[in-house]
Amino acid sequence: MLIWIKAARYIRLSRRDSLANSLMRICTVVGARPQFIKAGAVSPALKAAGIQETVVHAGQHYDDGLSAIFFEELGLAAPARNLLAGSGSHAEQTGRIMRRLEAYLDDIPSFDAILVYGDTNSTLAGALVAAKANIPLAHVEAGLRSWDRSMPEEVNRIVTDCLSTLLLAPTQTAVHNLEAAGLGHATELVGDVMLDAVRHFAPRAEARAPLNQITAHASGTYALATVHRAANTDTPSRLDGIFGALGQLPWPVLLPLHPRTRARLTSIAVPTNVEVMDPIGYLSMLTLQKHARTILTDSGGIQKEAYWHGIPCITLRENTEWTETLEHGWNHCVGADPASILHATQTPPTGPRRPLGAAPDGGSASAAIARALIRNHRR
Ligand code: UD1
């Protein structure tokens, strides 16, 4: 009897919640590859919580291999509007997204909040437009810091965090960073949505993108590398150093290449053990990560994915936002110096991995985000 009463009360409360939530309308701004992956985890959770979401694609990434394939693989609904911002200098790209997003929001008013992910120019543009239009701003992956302001992403994060009304932090380290910046009042620890994405999509990856359909190399016999940061691609000595090190590795190196890096290949000798590939989708990437012997990357997300898969990572930067991954040598930040890169590949981890990015209640970060949005909407 008591159980029945409790269940009836729960159903009544859930109905009331979803009635209130159905009044909540949010506009999500995505623009680049990692944001499509994060939306692939979060959008279904928003829907399940009764939040009405409208997705706007800034158009920062526009090649099929960097954009369309992610919408298809992750089952994302087509965006309500593509702002077609395209490439350009930071100011050009950010300004173009801002102008077009502002015009869109003028046409379609009454969003209760704008949601942005991560640290790209699309994120910054979404944050500035939201703040100036007085629309509450929620930032997923808030509080990360590399402490290196020469990185455009670091500038984008700092500004976005300062403008946000709700800071959705993936880790305790991110929470500390936000508290130290005086932003603790707006911060909630929700966990890492990239972990949700890995948990949800890794089993599908094995079925839809099996290793033998991506490469002829067997599991554990190759290294996986990615290079796309401007600091590496636009500094010839760094790019030489990285390719020099890849060429000295005793394994084949699979290198799915961002168009920015491919454009630099004309001035670089690609070593014979390095197999350059076109950019690949998320499912193929998860498969290649899982079966790699080691991963070398300058991406933020791939460092974490390597950690979750239990594959040693070498970060081709001098710093990382994900300092937890450095513990026991699961990740080494070595920059672009060939000797340091090679030494790191010969230095295996010395201890176990600790859980990274789990939601505080043991559920999913995406569901925690939906709940935080609703709570803040009601305040
Ligand atoms: C952006 C993000 C970076 C993120 C990365 C994910 C910023 C400042 N950087 O870097 O944090 O890790 O996305 O991949 O927002 N290009 C194409 N086709 C495309 C898109 C870009 O060829 O569809 C080429 C263009 O030459 C462009 C260059 O890549 O100029 C760089 O693109 P951009 O969007 O400026 O930055 P990313 O390097 O992709």
CSV table of C-alpha atoms and ligand atoms in Angstrom, one decimal:
chain,number,residue,atom,x,y,z
A,1,MET,CA,0.0,0.0,0.0
A,2,LEU,CA,2.8,2.4,1.1
A,3,ILE,CA,4.7,1.6,-2.1
A,4,TRP,CA,1.6,2.3,-4.2
A,5,ILE,CA,1.1,5.7,-2.5
A,6,LYS,CA,4.7,6.6,-3.0
A,7,ALA,CA,4.6,5.5,-6.7
A,8,ALA,CA,1.4,7.5,-7.3
A,9,ARG,CA,3.0,10.6,-5.7
A,10,TYR,CA,6.1,10.1,-7.8
A,11,ILE,CA,4.0,9.9,-11.0
A,12,ARG,CA,2.1,13.0,-10.0
A,13,LEU,CA,5.3,14.9,-9.3
A,14,SER,CA,6.9,13.7,-12.6
A,15,ARG,CA,3.8,14.8,-14.5
A,16,ARG,CA,3.9,18.2,-12.8
A,17,ASP,CA,7.6,18.5,-13.6
A,18,SER,CA,7.2,17.6,-17.2
A,19,LEU,CA,4.3,20.1,-17.5
A,20,ALA,CA,6.5,22.9,-16.0
A,21,ASN,CA,9.5,21.7,-18.2
A,22,SER,CA,7.5,21.7,-21.4
A,23,LEU,CA,7.3,25.5,-20.9
A,24,MET,CA,11.1,25.7,-20.9
A,25,ARG,CA,12.6,26.4,-24.3
A,26,ILE,CA,16.3,26.4,-24.9
A,27,CYS,CA,18.4,27.3,-27.8
A,28,THR,CA,21.6,25.2,-28.2
A,29,VAL,CA,24.4,26.7,-30.2
A,30,VAL,CA,26.9,24.2,-31.7
A,31,GLY,CA,29.4,24.8,-34.5
A,32,ALA,CA,32.3,22.4,-34.4
A,33,ARG,CA,33.0,18.7,-34.3
A,34,PRO,CA,33.3,18.1,-30.5
A,35,GLN,CA,30.1,20.0,-29.8
A,36,PHE,CA,28.1,17.7,-32.1
A,37,ILE,CA,29.3,14.8,-30.0
A,38,LYS,CA,28.4,16.5,-26.7
A,39,ALA,CA,24.9,17.3,-28.1
A,40,GLY,CA,24.6,13.7,-29.2
A,41,ALA,CA,24.6,12.8,-25.4
A,42,VAL,CA,22.8,15.8,-24.0
A,43,SER,CA,19.9,16.4,-26.5
A,44,PRO,CA,18.2,13.1,-25.8
A,45,ALA,CA,18.4,13.9,-22.0
A,46,LEU,CA,16.8,17.3,-22.5
A,47,LYS,CA,14.0,15.8,-24.5
A,48,ALA,CA,13.4,13.1,-21.9
A,49,ALA,CA,13.2,15.8,-19.3
A,50,GLY,CA,10.5,17.6,-21.3
A,51,ILE,CA,12.7,20.6,-22.3
A,52,GLN,CA,12.0,22.0,-25.8
A,53,GLU,CA,15.4,22.3,-27.5
A,54,THR,CA,16.1,24.2,-30.7
A,55,VAL,CA,19.6,23.6,-32.2
A,56,VAL,CA,21.4,26.3,-34.2
A,57,HIS,CA,24.5,25.2,-36.1
A,58,ALA,CA,26.9,28.1,-36.4
A,59,GLY,CA,28.5,26.6,-39.5
A,60,GLN,CA,32.1,26.8,-38.1
A,61,HIS,CA,32.7,23.3,-39.3
A,62,TYR,CA,31.0,22.7,-42.7
A,63,ASP,CA,32.9,19.8,-44.4
A,64,ASP,CA,30.8,16.6,-44.4
A,65,GLY,CA,33.7,14.8,-42.6
A,66,LEU,CA,33.7,17.3,-39.8
A,67,SER,CA,29.9,18.0,-39.6
A,68,ALA,CA,27.3,16.0,-41.5
A,69,ILE,CA,28.7,12.6,-40.5
A,70,PHE,CA,28.4,13.4,-36.8
A,71,PHE,CA,24.7,14.4,-37.2
A,72,GLU,CA,24.1,11.1,-39.0
A,73,GLU,CA,26.0,8.8,-36.7
A,74,LEU,CA,24.8,10.4,-33.5
A,75,GLY,CA,21.2,10.5,-34.6
A,76,LEU,CA,21.0,14.3,-34.1
A,77,ALA,CA,18.0,16.1,-35.5
A,78,ALA,CA,18.9,18.5,-38.3
A,79,PRO,CA,19.5,22.0,-36.9
A,80,ALA,CA,16.7,24.5,-37.0
A,81,ARG,CA,19.1,27.0,-38.7
A,82,ASN,CA,22.6,26.8,-40.0
A,83,LEU,CA,24.3,30.2,-39.7
A,84,LEU,CA,26.9,29.2,-42.4
A,85,ALA,CA,29.7,31.1,-40.7
A,86,GLY,CA,32.5,29.2,-42.4
A,87,SER,CA,36.2,29.8,-41.8
A,88,GLY,CA,38.1,33.0,-41.3
A,89,SER,CA,40.2,34.9,-38.7
A,90,HIS,CA,39.0,34.6,-35.1
A,91,ALA,CA,37.3,38.0,-35.2
A,92,GLU,CA,35.7,37.4,-38.6
A,93,GLN,CA,34.4,34.0,-37.7
A,94,THR,CA,33.2,35.0,-34.2
A,95,GLY,CA,31.7,38.3,-35.5
A,96,ARG,CA,29.8,36.5,-38.3
A,97,ILE,CA,28.3,34.0,-35.9
A,98,MET,CA,27.3,36.8,-33.5
A,99,ARG,CA,25.6,38.9,-36.2
A,100,ARG,CA,23.7,35.9,-37.6
A,101,LEU,CA,22.7,34.4,-34.2
A,102,GLU,CA,21.5,37.8,-33.0
A,103,ALA,CA,19.3,38.2,-36.1
A,104,TYR,CA,18.0,34.6,-35.6
A,105,LEU,CA,17.1,35.3,-32.0
A,106,ASP,CA,15.3,38.5,-33.0
A,107,ASP,CA,13.2,36.5,-35.4
A,108,ILE,CA,12.5,33.7,-32.9
A,109,PRO,CA,12.3,35.3,-29.5
A,110,SER,CA,11.4,33.9,-26.0
A,111,PHE,CA,14.1,31.3,-25.4
A,112,ASP,CA,14.5,30.7,-21.7
A,113,ALA,CA,18.2,29.9,-22.0
A,114,ILE,CA,21.0,29.5,-24.4
A,115,LEU,CA,23.2,26.4,-24.0
A,116,VAL,CA,26.8,26.4,-25.3
A,117,TYR,CA,29.4,23.7,-25.2
A,118,GLY,CA,33.2,23.9,-24.6
A,119,ASP,CA,35.6,26.5,-25.9
A,120,THR,CA,35.3,27.1,-29.6
A,121,ASN,CA,34.6,30.4,-31.4
A,122,SER,CA,31.0,29.3,-31.8
A,123,THR,CA,30.8,29.0,-28.0
A,124,LEU,CA,32.2,32.4,-27.5
A,125,ALA,CA,29.9,34.0,-30.1
A,126,GLY,CA,26.8,32.2,-28.5
A,127,ALA,CA,27.9,33.5,-25.1
A,128,LEU,CA,28.3,37.1,-26.1
A,129,VAL,CA,25.0,37.2,-28.0
A,130,ALA,CA,23.1,35.6,-25.1
A,131,ALA,CA,24.7,38.0,-22.5
A,132,LYS,CA,23.9,41.1,-24.6
A,133,ALA,CA,20.3,39.9,-25.3
A,134,ASN,CA,19.9,39.2,-21.5
A,135,ILE,CA,19.1,35.6,-22.1
A,136,PRO,CA,20.4,33.2,-19.3
A,137,LEU,CA,23.4,31.3,-20.5
A,138,ALA,CA,24.3,27.8,-19.6
A,139,HIS,CA,27.9,26.6,-20.2
A,140,VAL,CA,28.6,22.8,-20.5
A,141,GLU,CA,32.3,22.0,-19.7
A,142,ALA,CA,32.7,25.1,-17.7
A,143,GLY,CA,35.7,25.7,-15.5
A,144,LEU,CA,38.4,24.0,-17.6
A,145,ARG,CA,41.8,25.8,-17.8
A,146,SER,CA,45.0,25.2,-19.5
A,147,TRP,CA,46.4,28.5,-17.9
A,148,ASP,CA,47.8,29.3,-21.4
A,149,ARG,CA,46.2,32.4,-22.8
A,150,SER,CA,48.0,32.0,-26.1
A,151,MET,CA,45.4,29.3,-26.9
A,152,PRO,CA,42.2,30.8,-28.5
A,153,GLU,CA,40.2,28.2,-26.6
A,154,GLU,CA,41.4,29.4,-23.2
A,155,VAL,CA,40.3,32.9,-24.0
A,156,ASN,CA,36.9,31.6,-25.2
A,157,ARG,CA,36.4,29.6,-22.0
A,158,ILE,CA,37.3,32.4,-19.6
A,159,VAL,CA,34.9,34.8,-21.3
A,160,THR,CA,32.1,32.2,-21.6
A,161,ASP,CA,32.4,31.3,-17.9
A,162,CYS,CA,32.3,34.9,-16.8
A,163,LEU,CA,29.1,35.5,-18.9
A,164,SER,CA,27.3,32.4,-17.8
A,165,THR,CA,24.4,32.2,-15.4
A,166,LEU,CA,24.8,28.5,-15.0
A,167,LEU,CA,28.2,26.8,-15.0
A,168,LEU,CA,28.0,23.1,-15.6
A,169,ALA,CA,31.3,21.7,-14.5
A,170,PRO,CA,32.6,18.2,-15.6
A,171,THR,CA,35.1,17.6,-12.7
A,172,GLN,CA,35.9,18.7,-9.2
A,173,THR,CA,39.1,20.4,-10.7
A,174,ALA,CA,36.8,22.5,-12.9
A,175,VAL,CA,34.7,23.4,-9.8
A,176,HIS,CA,37.8,24.6,-7.9
A,177,ASN,CA,38.8,26.7,-10.9
A,178,LEU,CA,35.4,28.4,-11.0
A,179,GLU,CA,35.4,28.9,-7.2
A,180,ALA,CA,38.8,30.5,-7.4
A,181,ALA,CA,37.5,32.8,-10.2
A,182,GLY,CA,34.6,33.9,-7.9
A,183,LEU,CA,32.1,32.0,-9.9
A,184,GLY,CA,31.2,29.3,-7.4
A,185,HIS,CA,27.7,30.7,-6.9
A,186,ALA,CA,26.7,29.7,-10.4
A,187,THR,CA,28.5,26.4,-10.5
A,188,GLU,CA,27.1,22.9,-10.5
A,189,LEU,CA,29.2,19.7,-10.7
A,190,VAL,CA,27.3,17.5,-13.3
A,191,GLY,CA,30.0,15.2,-14.6
A,192,ASP,CA,31.4,14.9,-18.1
A,193,VAL,CA,29.1,14.5,-21.1
A,194,MET,CA,31.9,13.1,-23.1
A,195,LEU,CA,31.9,10.1,-20.8
A,196,ASP,CA,28.1,9.7,-21.4
A,197,ALA,CA,28.9,9.8,-25.1
A,198,VAL,CA,31.6,7.1,-24.8
A,199,ARG,CA,29.4,4.9,-22.7
A,200,HIS,CA,26.5,5.2,-25.1
A,201,PHE,CA,28.2,5.0,-28.4
A,202,ALA,CA,31.2,2.7,-27.8
A,203,PRO,CA,29.1,-0.5,-28.0
A,204,ARG,CA,27.5,0.8,-31.3
A,205,ALA,CA,31.0,1.6,-32.7
A,206,GLU,CA,32.0,-2.0,-32.5
A,207,ALA,CA,29.0,-3.0,-34.5
A,208,ARG,CA,28.7,-0.1,-37.0
A,209,ALA,CA,32.4,0.7,-37.5
A,210,PRO,CA,34.4,-2.5,-36.8
A,211,LEU,CA,38.2,-2.3,-36.9
A,212,ASN,CA,38.6,-4.4,-40.0
A,213,GLN,CA,36.5,-2.0,-42.0
A,214,ILE,CA,38.6,1.0,-41.0
A,215,THR,CA,42.1,-0.5,-41.3
A,216,ALA,CA,44.0,-3.7,-42.1
A,217,HIS,CA,46.0,-3.4,-38.9
A,218,ALA,CA,45.2,-5.7,-36.0
A,219,SER,CA,44.2,-4.6,-32.5
A,220,GLY,CA,47.2,-3.4,-30.5
A,221,THR,CA,49.6,-3.1,-33.5
A,222,TYR,CA,49.3,0.5,-34.4
A,223,ALA,CA,49.5,4.0,-32.9
A,224,LEU,CA,46.7,6.5,-33.5
A,225,ALA,CA,47.6,10.2,-33.9
A,226,THR,CA,45.7,13.4,-34.4
A,227,VAL,CA,47.1,17.0,-35.0
A,228,HIS,CA,44.9,20.0,-35.5
A,229,ARG,CA,45.8,22.8,-33.1
A,230,ALA,CA,46.9,26.0,-34.7
A,231,ALA,CA,49.9,26.2,-32.4
A,232,ASN,CA,51.2,22.9,-34.0
A,233,THR,CA,49.9,23.2,-37.6
A,234,ASP,CA,51.0,26.8,-38.0
A,235,THR,CA,54.5,26.5,-36.6
A,236,PRO,CA,56.7,24.7,-39.1
A,237,SER,CA,59.3,23.6,-36.5
A,238,ARG,CA,56.6,22.1,-34.2
A,239,LEU,CA,55.0,20.2,-37.1
A,240,ASP,CA,58.5,19.0,-38.2
A,241,GLY,CA,59.2,17.8,-34.7
A,242,ILE,CA,55.9,15.9,-34.5
A,243,PHE,CA,56.2,14.2,-37.9
A,244,GLY,CA,59.9,13.4,-37.1
A,245,ALA,CA,58.8,11.6,-33.9
A,246,LEU,CA,56.0,9.8,-35.6
A,247,GLY,CA,58.4,8.6,-38.3
A,248,GLN,CA,60.7,7.0,-35.6
A,249,LEU,CA,57.9,5.0,-33.9
A,250,PRO,CA,58.3,1.2,-34.3
A,251,TRP,CA,54.6,0.9,-35.4
A,252,PRO,CA,52.4,2.0,-38.2
A,253,VAL,CA,50.7,5.4,-37.3
A,254,LEU,CA,47.1,6.0,-38.4
A,255,LEU,CA,46.6,9.8,-38.8
A,256,PRO,CA,43.1,10.9,-39.6
A,257,LEU,CA,43.8,14.4,-40.7
A,258,HIS,CA,42.0,17.7,-40.0
A,259,PRO,CA,41.8,19.8,-43.3
A,260,ARG,CA,44.0,22.5,-41.6
A,261,THR,CA,46.8,20.0,-41.1
A,262,ARG,CA,46.4,18.5,-44.5
A,263,ALA,CA,46.9,21.9,-46.1
A,264,ARG,CA,50.4,22.0,-44.4
A,265,LEU,CA,51.4,18.6,-45.8
A,266,THR,CA,52.8,20.1,-49.0
A,267,SER,CA,55.8,21.5,-46.9
A,268,ILE,CA,56.3,18.3,-44.9
A,269,ALA,CA,57.8,14.9,-45.7
A,270,VAL,CA,55.3,12.3,-44.4
A,271,PRO,CA,57.2,9.3,-43.0
A,272,THR,CA,56.6,6.0,-44.6
A,273,ASN,CA,55.0,4.4,-41.5
A,274,VAL,CA,52.5,7.2,-41.2
A,275,GLU,CA,49.1,6.5,-42.9
A,276,VAL,CA,47.3,9.7,-43.6
A,277,MET,CA,43.5,9.3,-43.6
A,278,ASP,CA,40.6,11.6,-44.3
A,279,PRO,CA,38.8,12.9,-41.1
A,280,ILE,CA,36.7,10.1,-39.6
A,281,GLY,CA,33.4,10.1,-37.8
A,282,TYR,CA,32.9,9.5,-34.1
A,283,LEU,CA,32.2,5.8,-34.2
A,284,SER,CA,35.3,5.0,-36.3
A,285,MET,CA,37.3,7.2,-33.9
A,286,LEU,CA,36.1,5.3,-30.9
A,287,THR,CA,37.0,2.0,-32.6
A,288,LEU,CA,40.5,3.1,-33.6
A,289,GLN,CA,41.1,4.5,-30.0
A,290,LYS,CA,40.0,1.3,-28.3
A,291,HIS,CA,42.4,-0.9,-30.4
A,292,ALA,CA,45.4,1.5,-30.5
A,293,ARG,CA,48.6,0.6,-28.8
A,294,THR,CA,49.1,4.3,-27.9
A,295,ILE,CA,47.5,7.6,-28.8
A,296,LEU,CA,49.3,10.8,-29.7
A,297,THR,CA,47.1,13.9,-29.9
A,298,ASP,CA,46.7,17.6,-29.4
A,299,SER,CA,42.9,17.3,-28.9
A,300,GLY,CA,41.4,17.8,-25.5
A,301,GLY,CA,38.6,15.3,-26.0
A,302,ILE,CA,40.8,12.5,-27.3
A,303,GLN,CA,43.0,12.7,-24.2
A,304,LYS,CA,40.0,11.8,-22.1
A,305,GLU,CA,38.7,9.1,-24.5
A,306,ALA,CA,42.2,7.5,-24.3
A,307,TYR,CA,42.0,7.5,-20.5
A,308,TRP,CA,38.5,6.0,-20.5
A,309,HIS,CA,39.6,3.3,-22.9
A,310,GLY,CA,42.7,2.6,-20.8
A,311,ILE,CA,45.1,3.5,-23.7
A,312,PRO,CA,48.3,5.4,-22.8
A,313,CYS,CA,48.2,9.0,-24.3
A,314,ILE,CA,50.9,11.4,-25.4
A,315,THR,CA,49.7,15.0,-25.6
A,316,LEU,CA,51.4,17.1,-28.2
A,317,ARG,CA,51.0,20.2,-26.1
A,318,GLU,CA,52.8,21.7,-23.2
A,319,ASN,CA,49.7,21.7,-21.0
A,320,THR,CA,46.3,20.0,-20.6
A,321,GLU,CA,43.0,21.0,-19.1
A,322,TRP,CA,42.5,17.4,-18.0
A,323,THR,CA,45.2,17.2,-15.4
A,324,GLU,CA,43.6,14.1,-13.8
A,325,THR,CA,44.8,12.1,-16.8
A,326,LEU,CA,48.4,12.8,-16.0
A,327,GLU,CA,48.3,10.7,-12.8
A,328,HIS,CA,50.4,7.5,-12.9
A,329,GLY,CA,51.6,8.5,-16.4
A,330,TRP,CA,48.4,7.6,-18.4
A,331,ASN,CA,49.0,10.9,-20.2
A,332,HIS,CA,52.3,12.8,-20.8
A,333,CYS,CA,52.3,16.4,-22.0
A,334,VAL,CA,55.4,16.6,-24.1
A,335,GLY,CA,54.8,19.3,-26.7
A,336,ALA,CA,56.4,18.9,-30.1
A,337,ASP,CA,59.9,17.9,-29.2
A,338,PRO,CA,60.8,14.5,-30.9
A,339,ALA,CA,63.0,13.2,-28.1
A,340,SER,CA,60.4,13.9,-25.5
A,341,ILE,CA,57.6,12.3,-27.6
A,342,LEU,CA,59.7,9.2,-28.2
A,343,HIS,CA,60.6,8.9,-24.5
A,344,ALA,CA,57.0,9.2,-23.5
A,345,THR,CA,56.0,6.3,-25.9
A,346,GLN,CA,58.5,4.1,-24.0
A,347,THR,CA,57.2,5.1,-20.6
A,348,PRO,CA,54.2,2.9,-19.6
A,349,PRO,CA,51.7,3.9,-16.9
A,350,THR,CA,52.8,3.1,-13.4
A,351,GLY,CA,49.4,2.7,-11.5
A,352,PRO,CA,45.7,2.4,-11.9
A,353,ARG,CA,43.3,5.0,-13.3
A,354,ARG,CA,40.9,6.8,-11.1
A,355,PRO,CA,37.3,7.5,-12.2
A,356,LEU,CA,37.2,10.7,-14.2
A,357,GLY,CA,34.1,12.7,-15.1
A,358,ALA,CA,31.5,10.6,-13.4
A,359,ALA,CA,28.2,12.4,-12.5
A,360,PRO,CA,28.0,12.9,-8.7
A,361,ASP,CA,24.9,10.8,-8.3
A,362,GLY,CA,26.3,8.0,-10.4
A,363,GLY,CA,23.8,8.7,-13.2
A,364,SER,CA,24.6,10.5,-16.5
A,365,ALA,CA,26.0,14.0,-16.7
A,366,SER,CA,23.4,14.7,-19.4
A,367,ALA,CA,20.5,14.0,-17.1
A,368,ALA,CA,22.2,16.1,-14.4
A,369,ILE,CA,22.4,19.0,-16.9
A,370,ALA,CA,18.7,18.7,-17.7
A,371,ARG,CA,17.8,18.8,-14.0
A,372,ALA,CA,20.1,21.8,-13.4
A,373,LEU,CA,18.5,23.7,-16.3
A,374,ILE,CA,15.0,23.1,-15.0
A,375,ARG,CA,15.9,24.1,-11.4
A,376,ASN,CA,17.5,27.3,-12.6
A,377,HIS,CA,14.5,28.1,-14.9
A,378,ARG,CA,12.1,27.8,-11.9
A,379,ARG,CA,14.2,30.2,-9.7
B,1,UD1,C1,38.0,24.3,-33.8
B,1,UD1,C2,38.2,24.8,-32.3
B,1,UD1,C3,39.0,23.8,-31.5
B,1,UD1,C4,38.4,22.4,-31.6
B,1,UD1,C5,38.3,22.0,-33.1
B,1,UD1,C6,37.7,20.6,-33.2
B,1,UD1,C7,38.2,27.2,-32.2
B,1,UD1,C8,39.1,28.4,-31.9
B,1,UD1,N1,38.9,26.1,-32.3
B,1,UD1,O1,39.4,24.2,-34.3
B,1,UD1,O2,39.0,24.2,-30.2
B,1,UD1,O3,39.3,21.5,-31.0
B,1,UD1,O4,37.5,23.0,-33.8
B,1,UD1,O5,37.9,20.1,-34.5
B,1,UD1,O6,37.0,27.4,-32.3
B,1,UD1,N2,38.3,23.9,-42.2
B,1,UD1,C9,37.9,23.1,-43.2
B,1,UD1,N3,36.6,22.6,-43.2
B,1,UD1,C10,35.8,22.8,-42.1
B,1,UD1,C11,36.2,23.6,-41.1
B,1,UD1,C12,37.5,24.1,-41.1
B,1,UD1,O7,38.6,22.9,-44.2
B,1,UD1,O8,34.6,22.2,-42.2
B,1,UD1,C13,39.7,24.4,-42.2
B,1,UD1,C14,39.7,25.8,-42.7
B,1,UD1,O9,40.9,26.0,-43.4
B,1,UD1,C15,39.8,26.6,-41.4
B,1,UD1,C16,40.6,25.7,-40.5
B,1,UD1,O10,40.2,24.4,-40.9
B,1,UD1,O11,40.4,27.8,-41.5
B,1,UD1,C17,40.4,25.8,-39.0
B,1,UD1,O12,39.0,25.7,-38.7
B,1,UD1,P1,38.4,26.4,-37.4
B,1,UD1,O13,37.0,26.2,-37.3
B,1,UD1,O14,38.9,27.9,-37.4
B,1,UD1,O15,39.2,25.8,-36.2
B,1,UD1,P2,39.6,24.3,-35.9
B,1,UD1,O16,41.0,24.1,-36.1
B,1,UD1,O17,38.7,23.3,-36.6
